Coordinates of C-alpha atoms and ligand atoms in Angstrom, one line a residue:
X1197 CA 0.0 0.0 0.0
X1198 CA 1.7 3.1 -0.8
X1199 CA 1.0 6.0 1.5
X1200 CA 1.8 9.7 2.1
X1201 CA 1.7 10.6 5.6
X1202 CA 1.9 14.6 6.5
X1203 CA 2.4 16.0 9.1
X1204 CA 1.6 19.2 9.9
X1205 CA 3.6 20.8 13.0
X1206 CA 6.8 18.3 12.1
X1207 CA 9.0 20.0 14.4
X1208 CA 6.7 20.4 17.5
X1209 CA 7.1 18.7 20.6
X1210 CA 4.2 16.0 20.0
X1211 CA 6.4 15.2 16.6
X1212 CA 9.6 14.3 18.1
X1213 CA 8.2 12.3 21.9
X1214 CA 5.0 10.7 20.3
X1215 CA 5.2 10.8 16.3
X1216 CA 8.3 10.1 15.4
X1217 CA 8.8 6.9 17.9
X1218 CA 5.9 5.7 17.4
X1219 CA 6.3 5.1 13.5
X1220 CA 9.7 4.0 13.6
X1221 CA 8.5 0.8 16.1
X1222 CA 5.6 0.5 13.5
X1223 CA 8.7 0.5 11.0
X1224 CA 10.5 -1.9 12.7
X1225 CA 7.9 -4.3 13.2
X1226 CA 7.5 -4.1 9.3
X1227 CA 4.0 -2.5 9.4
X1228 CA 5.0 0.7 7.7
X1229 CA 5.6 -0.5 3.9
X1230 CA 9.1 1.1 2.5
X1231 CA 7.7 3.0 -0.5
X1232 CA 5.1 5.0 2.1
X1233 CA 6.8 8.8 2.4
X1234 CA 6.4 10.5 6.2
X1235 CA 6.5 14.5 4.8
X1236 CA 7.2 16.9 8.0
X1237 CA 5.4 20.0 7.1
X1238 CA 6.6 23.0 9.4
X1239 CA 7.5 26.9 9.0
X1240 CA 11.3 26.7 8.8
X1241 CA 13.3 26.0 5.4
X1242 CA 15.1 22.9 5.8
X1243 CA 16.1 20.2 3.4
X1244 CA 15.2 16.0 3.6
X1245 CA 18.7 15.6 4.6
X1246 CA 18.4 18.2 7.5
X1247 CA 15.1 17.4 8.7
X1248 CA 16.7 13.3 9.0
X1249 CA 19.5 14.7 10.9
X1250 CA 17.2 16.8 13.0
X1251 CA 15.2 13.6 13.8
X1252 CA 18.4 11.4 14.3
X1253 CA 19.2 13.9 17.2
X1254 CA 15.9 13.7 18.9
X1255 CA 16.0 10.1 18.9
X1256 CA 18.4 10.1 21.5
X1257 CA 15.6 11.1 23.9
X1258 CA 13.8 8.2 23.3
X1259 CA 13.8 5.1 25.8
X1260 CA 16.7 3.3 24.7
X1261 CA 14.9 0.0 24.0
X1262 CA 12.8 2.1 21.3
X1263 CA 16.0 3.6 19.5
X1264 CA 17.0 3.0 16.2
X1265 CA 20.6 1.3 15.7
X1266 CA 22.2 3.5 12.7
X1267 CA 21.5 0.8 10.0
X1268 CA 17.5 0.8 10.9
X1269 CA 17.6 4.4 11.3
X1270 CA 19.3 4.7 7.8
X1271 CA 16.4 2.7 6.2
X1272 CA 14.0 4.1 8.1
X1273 CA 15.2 8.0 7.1
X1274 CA 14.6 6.6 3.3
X1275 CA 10.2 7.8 4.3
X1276 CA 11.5 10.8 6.0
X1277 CA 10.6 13.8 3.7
X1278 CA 10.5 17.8 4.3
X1279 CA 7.9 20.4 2.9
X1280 CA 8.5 24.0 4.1
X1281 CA 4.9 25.7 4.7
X1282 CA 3.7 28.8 5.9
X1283 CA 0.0 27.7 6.8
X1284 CA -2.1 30.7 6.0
X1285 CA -0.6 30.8 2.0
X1286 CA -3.0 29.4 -0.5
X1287 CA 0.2 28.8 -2.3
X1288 CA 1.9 26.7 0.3
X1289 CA -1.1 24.2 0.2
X1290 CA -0.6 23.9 -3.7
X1291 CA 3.0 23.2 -3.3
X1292 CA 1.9 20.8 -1.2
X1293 CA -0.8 19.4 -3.2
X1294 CA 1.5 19.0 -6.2
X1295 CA 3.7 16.8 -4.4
X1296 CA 1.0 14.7 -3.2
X1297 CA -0.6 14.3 -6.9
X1298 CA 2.8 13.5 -8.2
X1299 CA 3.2 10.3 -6.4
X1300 CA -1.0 10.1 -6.6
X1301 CA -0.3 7.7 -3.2
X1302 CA -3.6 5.4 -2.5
X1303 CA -3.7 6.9 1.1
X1304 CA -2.6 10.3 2.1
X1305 CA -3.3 11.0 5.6
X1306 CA -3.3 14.5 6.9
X1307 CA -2.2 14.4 10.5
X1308 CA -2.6 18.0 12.2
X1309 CA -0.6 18.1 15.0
X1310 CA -0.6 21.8 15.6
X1311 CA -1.8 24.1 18.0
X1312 CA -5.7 23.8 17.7
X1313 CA -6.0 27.3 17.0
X1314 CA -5.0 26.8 13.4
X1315 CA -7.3 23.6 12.8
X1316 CA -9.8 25.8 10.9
X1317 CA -7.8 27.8 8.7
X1318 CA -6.0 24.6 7.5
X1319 CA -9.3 22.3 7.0
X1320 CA -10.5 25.5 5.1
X1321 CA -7.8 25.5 2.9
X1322 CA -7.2 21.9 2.0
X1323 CA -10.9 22.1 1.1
X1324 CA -10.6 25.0 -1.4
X1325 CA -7.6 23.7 -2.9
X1326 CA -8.9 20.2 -3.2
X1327 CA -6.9 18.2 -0.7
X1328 CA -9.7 16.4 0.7
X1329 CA -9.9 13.6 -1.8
X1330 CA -11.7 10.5 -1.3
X1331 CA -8.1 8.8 -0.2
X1332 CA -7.7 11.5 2.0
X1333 CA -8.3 11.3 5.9
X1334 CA -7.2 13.8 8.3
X1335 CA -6.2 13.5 11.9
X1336 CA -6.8 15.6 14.3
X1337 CA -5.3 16.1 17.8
X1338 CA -6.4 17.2 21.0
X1339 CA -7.4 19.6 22.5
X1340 CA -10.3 20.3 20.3
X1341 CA -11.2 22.9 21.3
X1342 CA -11.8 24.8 24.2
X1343 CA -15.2 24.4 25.0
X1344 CA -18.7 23.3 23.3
X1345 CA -18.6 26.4 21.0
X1346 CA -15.3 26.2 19.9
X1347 CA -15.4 22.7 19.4
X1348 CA -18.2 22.9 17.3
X1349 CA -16.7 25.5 15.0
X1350 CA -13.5 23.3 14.5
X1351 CA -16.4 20.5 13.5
X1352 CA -18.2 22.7 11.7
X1353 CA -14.7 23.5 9.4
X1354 CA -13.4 20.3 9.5
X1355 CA -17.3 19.2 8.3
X1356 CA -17.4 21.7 5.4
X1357 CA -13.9 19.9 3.9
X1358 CA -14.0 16.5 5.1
X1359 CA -16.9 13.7 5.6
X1360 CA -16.7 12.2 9.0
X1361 CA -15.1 9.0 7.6
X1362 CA -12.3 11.1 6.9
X1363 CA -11.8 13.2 10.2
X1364 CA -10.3 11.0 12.5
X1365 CA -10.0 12.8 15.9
X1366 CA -7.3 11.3 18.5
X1367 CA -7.7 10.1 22.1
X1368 CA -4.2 8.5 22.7
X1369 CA -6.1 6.9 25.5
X1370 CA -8.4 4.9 23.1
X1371 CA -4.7 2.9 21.6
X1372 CA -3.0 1.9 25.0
X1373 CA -3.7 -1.7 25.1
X1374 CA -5.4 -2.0 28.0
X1375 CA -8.3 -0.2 26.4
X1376 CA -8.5 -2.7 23.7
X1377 CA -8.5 -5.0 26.5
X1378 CA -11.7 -3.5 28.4
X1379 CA -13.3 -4.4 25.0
X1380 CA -12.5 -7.7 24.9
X1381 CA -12.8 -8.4 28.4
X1382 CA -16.6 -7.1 28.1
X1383 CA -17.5 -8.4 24.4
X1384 CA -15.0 -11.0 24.5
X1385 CA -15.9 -13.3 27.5
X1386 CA -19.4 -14.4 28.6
X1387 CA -18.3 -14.4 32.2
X1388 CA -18.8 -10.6 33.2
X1389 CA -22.0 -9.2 31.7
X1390 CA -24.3 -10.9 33.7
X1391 CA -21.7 -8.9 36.9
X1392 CA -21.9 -5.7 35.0
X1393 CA -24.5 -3.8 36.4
X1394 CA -26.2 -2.3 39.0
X1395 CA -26.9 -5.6 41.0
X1396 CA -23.4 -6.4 41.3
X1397 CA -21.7 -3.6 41.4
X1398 CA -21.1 -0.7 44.1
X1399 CA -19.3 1.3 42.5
X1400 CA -16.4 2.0 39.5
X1401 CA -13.6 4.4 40.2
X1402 CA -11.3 5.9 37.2
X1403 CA -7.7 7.1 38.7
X1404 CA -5.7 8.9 35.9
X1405 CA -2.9 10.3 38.1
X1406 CA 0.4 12.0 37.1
X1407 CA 3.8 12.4 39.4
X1408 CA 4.8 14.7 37.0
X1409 CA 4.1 18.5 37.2
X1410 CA 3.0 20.5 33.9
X1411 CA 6.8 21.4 33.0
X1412 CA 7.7 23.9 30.4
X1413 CA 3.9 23.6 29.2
X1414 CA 2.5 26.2 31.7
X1415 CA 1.5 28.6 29.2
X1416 CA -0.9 25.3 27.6
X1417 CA -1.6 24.0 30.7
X1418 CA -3.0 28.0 32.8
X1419 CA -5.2 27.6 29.4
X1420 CA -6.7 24.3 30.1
X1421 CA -6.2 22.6 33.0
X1422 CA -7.3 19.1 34.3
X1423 CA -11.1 19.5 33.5
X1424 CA -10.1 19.6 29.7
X1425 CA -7.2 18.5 29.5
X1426 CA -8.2 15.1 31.0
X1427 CA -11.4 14.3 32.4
X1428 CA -13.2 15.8 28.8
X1429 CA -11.7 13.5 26.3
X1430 CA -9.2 10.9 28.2
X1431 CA -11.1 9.9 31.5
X1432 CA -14.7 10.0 29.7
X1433 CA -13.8 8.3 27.1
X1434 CA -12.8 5.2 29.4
X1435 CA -16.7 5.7 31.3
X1436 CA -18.0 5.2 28.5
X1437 CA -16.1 1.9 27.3
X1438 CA -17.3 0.8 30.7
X1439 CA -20.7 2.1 30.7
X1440 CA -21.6 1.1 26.7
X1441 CA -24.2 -1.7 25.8
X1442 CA -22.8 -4.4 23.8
X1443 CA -22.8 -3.1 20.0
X1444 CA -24.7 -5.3 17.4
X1445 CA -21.5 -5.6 15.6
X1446 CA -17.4 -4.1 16.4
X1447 CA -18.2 -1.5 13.2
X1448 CA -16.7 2.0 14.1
X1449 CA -20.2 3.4 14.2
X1450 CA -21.8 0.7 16.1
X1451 CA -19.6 0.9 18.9
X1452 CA -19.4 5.2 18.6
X1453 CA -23.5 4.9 19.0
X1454 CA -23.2 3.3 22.5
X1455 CA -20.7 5.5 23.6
X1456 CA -22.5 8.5 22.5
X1457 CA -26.0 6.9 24.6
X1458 CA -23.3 6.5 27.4
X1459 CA -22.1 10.2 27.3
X1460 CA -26.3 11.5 26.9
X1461 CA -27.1 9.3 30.2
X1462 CA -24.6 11.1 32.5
X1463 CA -26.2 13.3 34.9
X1464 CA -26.0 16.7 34.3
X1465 CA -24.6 18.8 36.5
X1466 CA -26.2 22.0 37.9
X1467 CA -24.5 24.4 40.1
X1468 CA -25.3 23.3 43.5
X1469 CA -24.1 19.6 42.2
X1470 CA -20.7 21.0 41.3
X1471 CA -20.0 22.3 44.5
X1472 CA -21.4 19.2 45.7
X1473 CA -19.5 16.5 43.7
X1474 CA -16.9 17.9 41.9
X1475 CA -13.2 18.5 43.6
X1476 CA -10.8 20.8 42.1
X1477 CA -7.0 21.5 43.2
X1478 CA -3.7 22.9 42.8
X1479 CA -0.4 21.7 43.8
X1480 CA 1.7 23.1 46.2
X1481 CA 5.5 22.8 46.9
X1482 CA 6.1 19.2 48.1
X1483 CA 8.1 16.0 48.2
X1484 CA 7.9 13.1 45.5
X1485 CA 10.3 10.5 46.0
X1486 CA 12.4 12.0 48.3
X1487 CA 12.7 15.1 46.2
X1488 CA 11.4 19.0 46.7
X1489 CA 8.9 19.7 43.9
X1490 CA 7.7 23.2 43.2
X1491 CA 4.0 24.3 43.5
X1492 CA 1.9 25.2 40.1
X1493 CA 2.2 28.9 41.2
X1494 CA 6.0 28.8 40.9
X1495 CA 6.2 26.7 37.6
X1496 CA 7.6 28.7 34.7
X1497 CA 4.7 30.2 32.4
X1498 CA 2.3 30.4 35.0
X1499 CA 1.1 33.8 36.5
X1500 CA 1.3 33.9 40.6
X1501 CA -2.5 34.2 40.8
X1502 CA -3.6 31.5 38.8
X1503 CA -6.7 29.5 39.4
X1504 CA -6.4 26.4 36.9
X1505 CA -6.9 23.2 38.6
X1506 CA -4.1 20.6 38.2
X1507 CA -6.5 17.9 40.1
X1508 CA -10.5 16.9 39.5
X1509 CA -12.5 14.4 41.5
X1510 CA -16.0 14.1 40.2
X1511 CA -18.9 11.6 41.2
X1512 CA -20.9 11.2 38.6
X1513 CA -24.2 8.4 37.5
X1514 CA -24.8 6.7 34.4
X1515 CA -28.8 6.9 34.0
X1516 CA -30.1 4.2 32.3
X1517 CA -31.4 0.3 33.7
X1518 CA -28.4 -1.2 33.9
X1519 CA -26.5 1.9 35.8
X1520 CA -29.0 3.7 37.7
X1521 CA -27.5 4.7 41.6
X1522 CA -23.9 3.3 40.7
X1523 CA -21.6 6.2 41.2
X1524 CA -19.0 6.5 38.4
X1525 CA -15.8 8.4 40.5
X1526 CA -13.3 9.9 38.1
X1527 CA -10.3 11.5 39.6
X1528 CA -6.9 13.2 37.6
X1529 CA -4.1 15.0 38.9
X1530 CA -0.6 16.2 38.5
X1531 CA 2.0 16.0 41.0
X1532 CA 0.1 12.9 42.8
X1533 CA 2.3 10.3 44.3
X1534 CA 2.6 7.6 41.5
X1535 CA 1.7 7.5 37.9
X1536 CA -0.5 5.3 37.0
X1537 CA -4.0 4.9 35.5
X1538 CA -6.3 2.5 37.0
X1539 CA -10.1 1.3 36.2
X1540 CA -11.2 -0.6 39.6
X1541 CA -15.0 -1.9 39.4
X1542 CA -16.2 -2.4 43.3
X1543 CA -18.5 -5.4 43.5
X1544 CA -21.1 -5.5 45.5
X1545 CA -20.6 -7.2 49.4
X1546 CA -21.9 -10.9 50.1
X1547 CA -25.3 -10.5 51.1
X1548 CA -25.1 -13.4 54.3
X1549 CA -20.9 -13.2 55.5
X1550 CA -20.5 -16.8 57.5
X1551 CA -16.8 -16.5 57.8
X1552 CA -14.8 -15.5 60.8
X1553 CA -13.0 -12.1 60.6
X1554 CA -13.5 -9.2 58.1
X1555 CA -15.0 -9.4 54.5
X1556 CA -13.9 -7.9 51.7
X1557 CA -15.4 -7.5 48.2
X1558 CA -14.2 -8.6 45.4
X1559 CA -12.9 -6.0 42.6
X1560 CA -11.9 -6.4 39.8
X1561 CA -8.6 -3.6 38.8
X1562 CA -8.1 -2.7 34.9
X1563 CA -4.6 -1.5 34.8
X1564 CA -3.5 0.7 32.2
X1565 CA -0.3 2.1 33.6
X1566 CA 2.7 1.4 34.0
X1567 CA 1.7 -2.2 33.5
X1568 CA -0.7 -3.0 31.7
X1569 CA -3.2 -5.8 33.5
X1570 CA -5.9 -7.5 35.4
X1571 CA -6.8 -8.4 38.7
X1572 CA -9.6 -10.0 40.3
X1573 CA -9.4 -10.1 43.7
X1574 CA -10.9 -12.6 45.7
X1575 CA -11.4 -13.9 49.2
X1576 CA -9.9 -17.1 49.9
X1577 CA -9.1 -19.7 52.5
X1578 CA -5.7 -19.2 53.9
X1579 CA -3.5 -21.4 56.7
X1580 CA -4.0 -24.6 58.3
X1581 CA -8.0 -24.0 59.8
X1582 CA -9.0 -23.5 56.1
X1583 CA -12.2 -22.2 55.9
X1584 CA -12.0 -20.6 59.7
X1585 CA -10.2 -17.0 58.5
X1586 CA -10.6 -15.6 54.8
X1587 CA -7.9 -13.4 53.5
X1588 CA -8.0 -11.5 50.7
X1589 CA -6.1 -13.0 47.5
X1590 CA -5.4 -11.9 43.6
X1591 CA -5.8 -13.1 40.0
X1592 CA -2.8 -11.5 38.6
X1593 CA -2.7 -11.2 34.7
X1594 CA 0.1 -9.3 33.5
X1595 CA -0.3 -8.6 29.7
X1596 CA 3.3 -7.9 29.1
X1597 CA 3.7 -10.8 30.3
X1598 CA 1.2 -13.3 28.5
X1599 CA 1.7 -11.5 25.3
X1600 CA 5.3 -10.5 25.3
X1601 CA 5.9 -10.3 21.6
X1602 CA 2.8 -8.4 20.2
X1603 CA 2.7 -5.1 22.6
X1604 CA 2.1 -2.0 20.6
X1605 CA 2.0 1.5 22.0
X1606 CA -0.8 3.9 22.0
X1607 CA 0.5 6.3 18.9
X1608 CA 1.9 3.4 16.7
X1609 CA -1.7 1.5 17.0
X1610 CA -3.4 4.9 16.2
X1611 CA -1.0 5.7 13.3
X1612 CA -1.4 2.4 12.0
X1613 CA -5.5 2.7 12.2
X1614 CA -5.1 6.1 10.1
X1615 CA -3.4 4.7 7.9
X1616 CA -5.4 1.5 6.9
X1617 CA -9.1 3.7 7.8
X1618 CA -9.9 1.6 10.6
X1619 CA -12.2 4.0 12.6
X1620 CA -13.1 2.2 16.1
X1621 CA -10.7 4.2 17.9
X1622 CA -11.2 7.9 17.2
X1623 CA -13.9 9.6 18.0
X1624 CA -16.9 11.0 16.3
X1625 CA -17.9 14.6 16.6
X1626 CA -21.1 14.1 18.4
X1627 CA -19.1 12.1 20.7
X1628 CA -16.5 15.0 21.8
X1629 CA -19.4 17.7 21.3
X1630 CA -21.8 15.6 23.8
X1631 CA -18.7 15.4 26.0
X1632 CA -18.1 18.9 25.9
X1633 CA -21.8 19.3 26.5
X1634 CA -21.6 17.7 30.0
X1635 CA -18.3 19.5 31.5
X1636 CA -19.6 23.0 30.3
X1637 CA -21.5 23.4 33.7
X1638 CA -18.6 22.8 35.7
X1639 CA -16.7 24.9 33.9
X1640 CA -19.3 27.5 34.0
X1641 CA -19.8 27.0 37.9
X1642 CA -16.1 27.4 38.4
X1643 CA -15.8 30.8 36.8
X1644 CA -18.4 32.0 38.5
X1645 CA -17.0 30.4 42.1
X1646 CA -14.6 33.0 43.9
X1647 CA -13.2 30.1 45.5
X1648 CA -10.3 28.8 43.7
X1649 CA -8.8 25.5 43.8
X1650 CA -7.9 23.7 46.9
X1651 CA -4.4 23.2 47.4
X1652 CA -2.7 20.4 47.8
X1653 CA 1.2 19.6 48.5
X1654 CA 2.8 17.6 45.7
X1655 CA 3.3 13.9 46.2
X1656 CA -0.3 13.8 48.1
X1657 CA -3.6 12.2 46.5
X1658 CA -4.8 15.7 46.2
X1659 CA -7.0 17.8 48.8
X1660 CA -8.8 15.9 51.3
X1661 CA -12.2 17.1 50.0
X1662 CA -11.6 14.4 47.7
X1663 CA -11.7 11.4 50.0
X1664 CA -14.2 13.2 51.8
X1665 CA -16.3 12.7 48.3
X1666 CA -16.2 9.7 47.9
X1667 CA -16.1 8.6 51.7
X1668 CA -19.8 10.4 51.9
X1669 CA -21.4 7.0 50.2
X1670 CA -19.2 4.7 52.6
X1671 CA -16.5 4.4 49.6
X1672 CA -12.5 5.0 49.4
X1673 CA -10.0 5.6 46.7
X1674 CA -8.7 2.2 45.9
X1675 CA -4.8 3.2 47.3
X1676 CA -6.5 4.0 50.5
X1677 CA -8.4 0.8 50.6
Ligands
BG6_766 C1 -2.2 14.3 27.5 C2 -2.3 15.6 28.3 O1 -3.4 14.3 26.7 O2 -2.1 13.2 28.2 C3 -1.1 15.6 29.3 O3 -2.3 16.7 27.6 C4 -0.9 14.3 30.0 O4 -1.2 16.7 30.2 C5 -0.9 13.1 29.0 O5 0.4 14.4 30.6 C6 -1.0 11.8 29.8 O6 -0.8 10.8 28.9 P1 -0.2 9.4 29.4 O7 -0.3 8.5 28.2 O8 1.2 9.7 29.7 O9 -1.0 8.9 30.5

């Protein structure tokens, strides 16, 4: 299959952590076919043979398992083309177009990795100057947008270009494995769905949680904060993967259906259930790991008075039958303790306990990161008086582990999907406008609160109005369980 991959914003930060990796591994695992051509698009002049060198040098920031030896990176620089554009000339897009129509490629994917701002402009002219082909698809990164109405006027331009079989829109979140393995666990295995619901289960709780602070991206960041920048697109996105009905089939659009019926049954909030059930913070100064961390406030970008959260905990219910009274608690931070992401579903307690000592319920723990597993865990009969004392014990499954060979990150999978139009992981624009849809009053209620965030020191699990949360309902966060 020969391709054209562009990629518009070729020398920005996503381009050289996520991008750039993340097609060489699909290189080296032979998925990327040697007459495709990778063309950086970006501001600068630069030649092919500066733009590979440029690349070369970035690859040394890459985990060293994931870096090219100089033979593969020599073969692999062979795709590596440069176009020099300045994004609002008509001209610039005809340049491009007549590279593109020389080689007349069977796919040409157009992946905007730019600063969202510019999304319009360049849907508006790849439209006028015909780029939007019936080979074409176009990828768009996050953020989109900054709110319902903005999001809507990026799908409104990307719309007027582009059908939406070609506007693929990213949530890295959607390619980590463990995602595809939420699907399968659920559509894949009788066992569960007669357990999914209401009947057996107390409650589910969503942990996406950083150690790292926002960097040298405060200027993004004091724009967005956690709200958008992770419960919107990243955390809902996993609710609704666990909420969703079974599709009728594992089409794109089938499965995008459920989702969207997931993201129109979540309770709305008003303004007396944000200051209710939604948690925002801030980090302070503090310790991780033995080291001093600043607080938000002193990070570099950020103005000494600013009231962007870097932490959300939210309660929220799925209305329908099969959810009704289950409370869905999402939680995101910076600066917490540990990174990882964790989905744990809280089953229901025995009805009748006969066994000595205490009881606890089983859960079941989807781990995204840093591994990537399962874990049921269970009650069982431990020592000599079997039967007498119950302790509790875990199913471990470590995918790394029982698949060593076929692990593929989150970017390369993604890519890939562009690539050969396989839709299921993006998402559709009613998806991402109905999710923008249900976070608006919280963001609303927040401007209007003159109560900022609460703070928090760095290296905590955030303020304590966040346990306090979810210990209203008799719950904990899983680490404190
Ligand atoms: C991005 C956010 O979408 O996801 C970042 O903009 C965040 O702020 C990142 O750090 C987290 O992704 P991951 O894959 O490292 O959990």
């Amino acid at each position: 299959m020969a391709f054209d991959l562009v990629l518009f914003g070729g020398t920005g930060d996503l381009a050289w952590r996520k991008l750039m990796p993340a097609l060489f591994q699909a290189f080296r695992h032979g998925k990327l076919p040697a007459d495709g051509r990778i063309i950086a698009v970006a501001r600068d002049a630069r030649t092919d043979a500066q733009y590979r060198a440029l690349i070369r040098e970035k690859f040394a920031d890459v985990e060293e398992a994931k870096q090219p030896s100089p033979e593969e990176f020599e073969r692999f620089a062979g795709l590596l083309h440069y176009q020099r554009m300045d994004l609002s000339r008509p001209e610039d897009y005809l340049a491009l177009k007549a590279t593109l129509d020389a080689r007349a490629a069977n796919t040409v994917v157009l992946y905007l990795a730019t600063s969202p701002h510019l999304f319009t402009g360049i849907c508006e002219q790849l439209g006028r100057c015909g780029l939007n082909g019936p080979q074409v698809r176009v990828v768009l990164e996050k953020p989109l947008g900054h709110d319902l109405q903005s999001a809507r006027a990026i799908n409104r331009a990307v719309r007027a270009a582009f059908s939406e079989q070609q506007a693929l829109r990213i949530d890295h979140y959607l390619g980590k494995p463990a995602v595809q393995n939420l699907m399968a666990l659920r559509f894949g295995n009788a066992l569960f769905e007669p357990l999914w619901r209401r009947e057996s289960i107390a409650n589910i709780q969503i942990t996406l949680a950083e150690r790292i602070g926002v960097g040298t991206r405060g200027d993004y960041y004091d724009q967005t904060g956690a709200l958008r920048d992770m419960v919107q697109n990243h955390a809902l996105q996993l609710l609704t993967m666990l909420a969703m009905e079974p599709p009728s089939t594992s089409d794109a659009d089938a499965i995008r259906d459920e989702k969207l019926k997931v993201l129109k049954s979540l309770r709305p909030f008003t303004p007396e259930t944000v200051a209710r059930d939604v948690v925002r913070g801030q980090y302070r100064a503090g310790v991780i790991e033995g080291q001093r961390v600043a607080g938000y406030l002193e990070e570099q970008k950020v103005p000494a008075d600013s009231r962007c959260e870097t932490f959300v905990a939210l309660r929220t219910e799925v209305q329908n039958w099969r959810w009704a009274g289950v409370p869905f608690y999402l939680r995101t931070g910076k600066r917490l303790p540990s990174r990882e992401a964790h989905i744990v579903v809280n089953f229901r307690e025995v009805p009748h306990p006969i066994f000595a000592g205490a009881s606890r319920a089983n859960k079941l723990v989807i781990k995204l990161q840093p591994e990537d597993g399962l874990e049921l865990h269970l009650m069982a009969a431990q020592g000599a008086r079997s039967g007498d004392q119950l302790a509790p014990v875990k199913l471990d499954l470590d995918f790394d582990k029982a698949f060593p060979a076929e692990r593929v990150g989150a970017y390369e999978r993604l890519l890939m999907d562009a690539l050969a139009g396989r839709l299921n992981l993006f998402v559709r624009s009613d998806e991402q406008e109905q999710a923008w849809a249900w976070v608006m009053p919280v963001l609303q209620a927040w401007a209007a609160d003159p109560a900022g965030p609460r703070p928090y020191a760095a290296g905590s699990w955030g303020p304590p109005a966040s346990s306090a949360l979810i210990a209203r309902e008799g719950f904990v966060w899983d680490e404190e369980s």
